[in-house]
């Protein structure tokens, strides 16, 4: 059960509501986000919600029986809009493009990527400065210094930044220099990190865990939301299956299902989803047709020289072609 409280609720009214719900043998969690106040009730007993719904101080009440609640569409039918400022939004009915290298490598690469994005009217650049690598001997990113250089160039060009945060201590360190915090597939269930991102007033994109279910992704988003931050996006980036022909198996089903279950924007990552350059384009287009609100993918001037994930990275010519096709497919989808 989700009880949306009125903004200026009197303490006494809140106590009365809590008591009434506890009498129904429901466990109550008080949730305060940057946008609203909610009481989350967990229990089994059936009751007539009108018995509670009429109480002073309640703006709305909803029965949501899933494990995740605040990220569910069952109470919030209106889709969430992520506002990055300067007229840049990520929302249903739009198609956000976030493109850039797997790893930020240096000033020249940053500049060339920004030029490519600007030529193609792309407003959000991706790139990792803290890289989760399977081997400790692989390139692990330029860290905060790299982020600062990137930020300076991106700001001058009017480009927004999405980058991965790997641990709690990095949240504050990165704060000034990021527009969207990315939670990587290896950290989807790092609940301490999710809790702390709930306290931040910047958007968060949460990737699906490598072996994570759709419900687990939604529960991870629930952590951030219930800790205070409603500015969230979900990202399907492929899962590990028995199939060895591709790096991961892009679960296009998940895009359609997440759109049905949640009011949060759903982003597709076809680069990690399939992991093979030549197949990124068709999978990206399929994800758009499946309902994705945006696509995040890897591009680099010379993918064969990229410090990480070159095998799945598009060169700028391929990237420009993809952008063009994505816009066409998006128009087609919206016209149907
Ligand atoms: C990335 O975006 O480069 C990345 C490491 O992604 P994921 O967490 O999905 O593996
Ligand atoms: Mn990568």
CSV table of C-alpha atoms in Angstrom, one decimal, residues 8-143:
chain,number,residue,atom,x,y,z
A,8,UNK,CA,1.5,20.3,4.7
A,9,UNK,CA,0.1,17.4,6.8
A,10,UNK,CA,-0.3,18.0,10.5
A,11,UNK,CA,1.8,15.7,12.7
A,12,UNK,CA,-1.4,14.6,14.5
A,13,UNK,CA,-3.1,13.5,11.3
A,14,UNK,CA,0.0,11.6,10.3
A,15,UNK,CA,0.1,9.8,13.6
A,16,UNK,CA,-3.6,8.9,13.3
A,17,UNK,CA,-3.0,7.4,9.8
A,18,UNK,CA,0.0,5.4,11.0
A,19,UNK,CA,-2.1,4.1,13.9
A,20,UNK,CA,-5.0,3.1,11.7
A,21,UNK,CA,-2.7,1.2,9.3
A,22,UNK,CA,-0.8,-0.5,12.1
A,23,UNK,CA,-4.2,-1.6,13.5
A,24,UNK,CA,-4.7,-3.4,10.2
A,25,UNK,CA,-1.4,-5.3,11.0
A,26,UNK,CA,0.5,-3.5,8.3
A,27,UNK,CA,4.2,-2.6,8.8
A,28,UNK,CA,4.7,1.1,8.0
A,29,UNK,CA,7.8,2.8,6.5
A,30,UNK,CA,7.9,6.6,6.3
A,31,UNK,CA,9.4,7.7,3.0
A,32,UNK,CA,10.4,11.3,2.3
A,33,UNK,CA,11.7,12.1,-1.1
A,34,UNK,CA,12.8,15.4,-2.5
A,35,UNK,CA,9.3,15.6,-4.1
A,36,UNK,CA,6.8,14.1,-1.7
A,37,UNK,CA,5.9,12.3,1.5
A,38,UNK,CA,4.6,8.7,1.5
A,39,UNK,CA,3.8,6.0,3.9
A,40,UNK,CA,4.5,2.5,2.6
A,41,UNK,CA,2.4,-0.2,4.2
A,42,UNK,CA,3.4,-3.9,4.0
A,43,UNK,CA,0.8,-6.4,5.0
A,44,UNK,CA,-1.5,-9.1,3.9
A,45,UNK,CA,-4.9,-8.4,5.3
A,46,UNK,CA,-7.6,-7.3,2.8
A,47,UNK,CA,-9.4,-4.2,3.7
A,48,UNK,CA,-11.5,-1.5,2.1
A,49,UNK,CA,-9.1,1.3,1.2
A,50,UNK,CA,-11.9,3.8,1.7
A,51,UNK,CA,-11.6,3.1,5.4
A,52,UNK,CA,-8.2,4.7,5.4
A,53,UNK,CA,-8.5,6.9,2.3
A,54,UNK,CA,-10.9,9.4,3.9
A,55,UNK,CA,-8.6,10.4,6.7
A,56,UNK,CA,-7.3,13.9,6.9
A,57,UNK,CA,-3.8,14.4,5.5
A,58,UNK,CA,-4.1,11.8,2.8
A,59,UNK,CA,-3.7,13.0,-0.8
A,60,UNK,CA,-4.1,9.5,-2.4
A,61,UNK,CA,-4.0,5.9,-1.5
A,62,UNK,CA,-3.1,2.9,-3.7
A,63,UNK,CA,-2.9,-0.8,-3.3
A,64,UNK,CA,0.4,-2.0,-4.8
A,65,UNK,CA,1.1,-5.7,-4.0
A,66,UNK,CA,4.4,-6.0,-5.8
A,67,UNK,CA,7.7,-6.0,-3.8
A,68,UNK,CA,8.6,-2.7,-5.4
A,69,UNK,CA,6.0,0.0,-5.0
A,70,UNK,CA,7.1,3.6,-5.5
A,71,UNK,CA,8.6,2.8,-8.9
A,72,UNK,CA,5.4,1.0,-10.0
A,73,UNK,CA,3.0,2.4,-12.5
A,74,UNK,CA,0.2,1.1,-10.3
A,75,UNK,CA,0.2,4.4,-8.4
A,76,UNK,CA,1.8,6.8,-10.7
A,77,UNK,CA,0.4,6.6,-14.2
A,78,UNK,CA,2.1,9.8,-15.4
A,79,UNK,CA,5.5,8.9,-16.6
A,80,UNK,CA,8.6,10.4,-14.9
A,81,UNK,CA,10.4,13.1,-16.7
A,82,UNK,CA,14.1,13.6,-16.1
A,83,UNK,CA,15.0,17.2,-16.5
A,84,UNK,CA,18.7,17.8,-17.1
A,85,UNK,CA,18.3,21.6,-17.5
A,86,UNK,CA,18.9,23.7,-20.6
A,87,UNK,CA,15.8,22.2,-22.2
A,88,UNK,CA,17.3,18.7,-22.2
A,89,UNK,CA,14.9,16.0,-20.9
A,90,UNK,CA,14.5,12.3,-20.9
A,91,UNK,CA,10.9,11.2,-21.0
A,92,UNK,CA,8.3,9.0,-22.6
A,93,UNK,CA,7.5,10.2,-26.1
A,94,UNK,CA,11.1,11.4,-26.5
A,95,UNK,CA,14.2,9.6,-27.5
A,96,UNK,CA,17.3,10.4,-25.5
A,97,UNK,CA,20.6,9.6,-27.1
A,98,UNK,CA,23.6,9.2,-24.8
A,99,UNK,CA,26.8,8.3,-26.7
A,100,UNK,CA,30.5,8.3,-26.1
A,101,UNK,CA,33.4,6.0,-25.3
A,102,UNK,CA,33.4,3.2,-22.9
A,103,UNK,CA,36.3,4.9,-21.1
A,104,UNK,CA,37.4,8.5,-21.0
A,105,UNK,CA,41.0,8.4,-22.2
A,106,UNK,CA,42.2,12.0,-22.5
A,107,UNK,CA,41.6,15.5,-23.7
A,108,UNK,CA,41.9,14.8,-27.4
A,109,UNK,CA,39.5,11.9,-27.3
A,110,UNK,CA,37.0,14.0,-25.3
A,111,UNK,CA,37.2,16.9,-27.8
A,112,UNK,CA,36.8,14.6,-30.8
A,113,UNK,CA,33.8,12.9,-29.3
A,114,UNK,CA,32.2,16.2,-28.4
A,115,UNK,CA,32.6,17.4,-31.9
A,116,UNK,CA,31.0,14.2,-33.2
A,117,UNK,CA,28.1,14.6,-30.8
A,118,UNK,CA,27.5,18.2,-31.7
A,119,UNK,CA,27.6,17.5,-35.4
A,120,UNK,CA,24.8,15.0,-34.8
A,121,UNK,CA,22.8,17.1,-32.3
A,122,UNK,CA,23.4,14.7,-29.4
A,123,UNK,CA,23.2,16.4,-26.0
A,124,UNK,CA,24.4,13.7,-23.6
A,125,UNK,CA,27.8,12.1,-23.5
A,126,UNK,CA,28.6,8.9,-21.8
A,127,UNK,CA,32.0,7.7,-20.6
A,128,UNK,CA,33.6,6.0,-17.7
A,129,UNK,CA,36.3,7.5,-15.4
A,130,UNK,CA,35.9,4.7,-12.9
A,131,UNK,CA,35.8,1.5,-14.8
A,132,UNK,CA,34.7,-1.9,-13.3
A,133,UNK,CA,36.9,-4.3,-15.2
A,134,UNK,CA,36.9,-8.1,-14.9
A,135,UNK,CA,40.7,-8.1,-14.7
A,136,UNK,CA,42.5,-5.8,-12.3
A,137,UNK,CA,45.2,-5.4,-14.9
A,138,UNK,CA,42.9,-3.8,-17.5
A,139,UNK,CA,42.6,0.0,-17.8
A,140,UNK,CA,40.6,1.2,-14.8
A,141,UNK,CA,39.9,4.8,-15.8
A,142,UNK,CA,41.3,8.3,-15.3
A,143,UNK,CA,39.4,8.9,-12.1
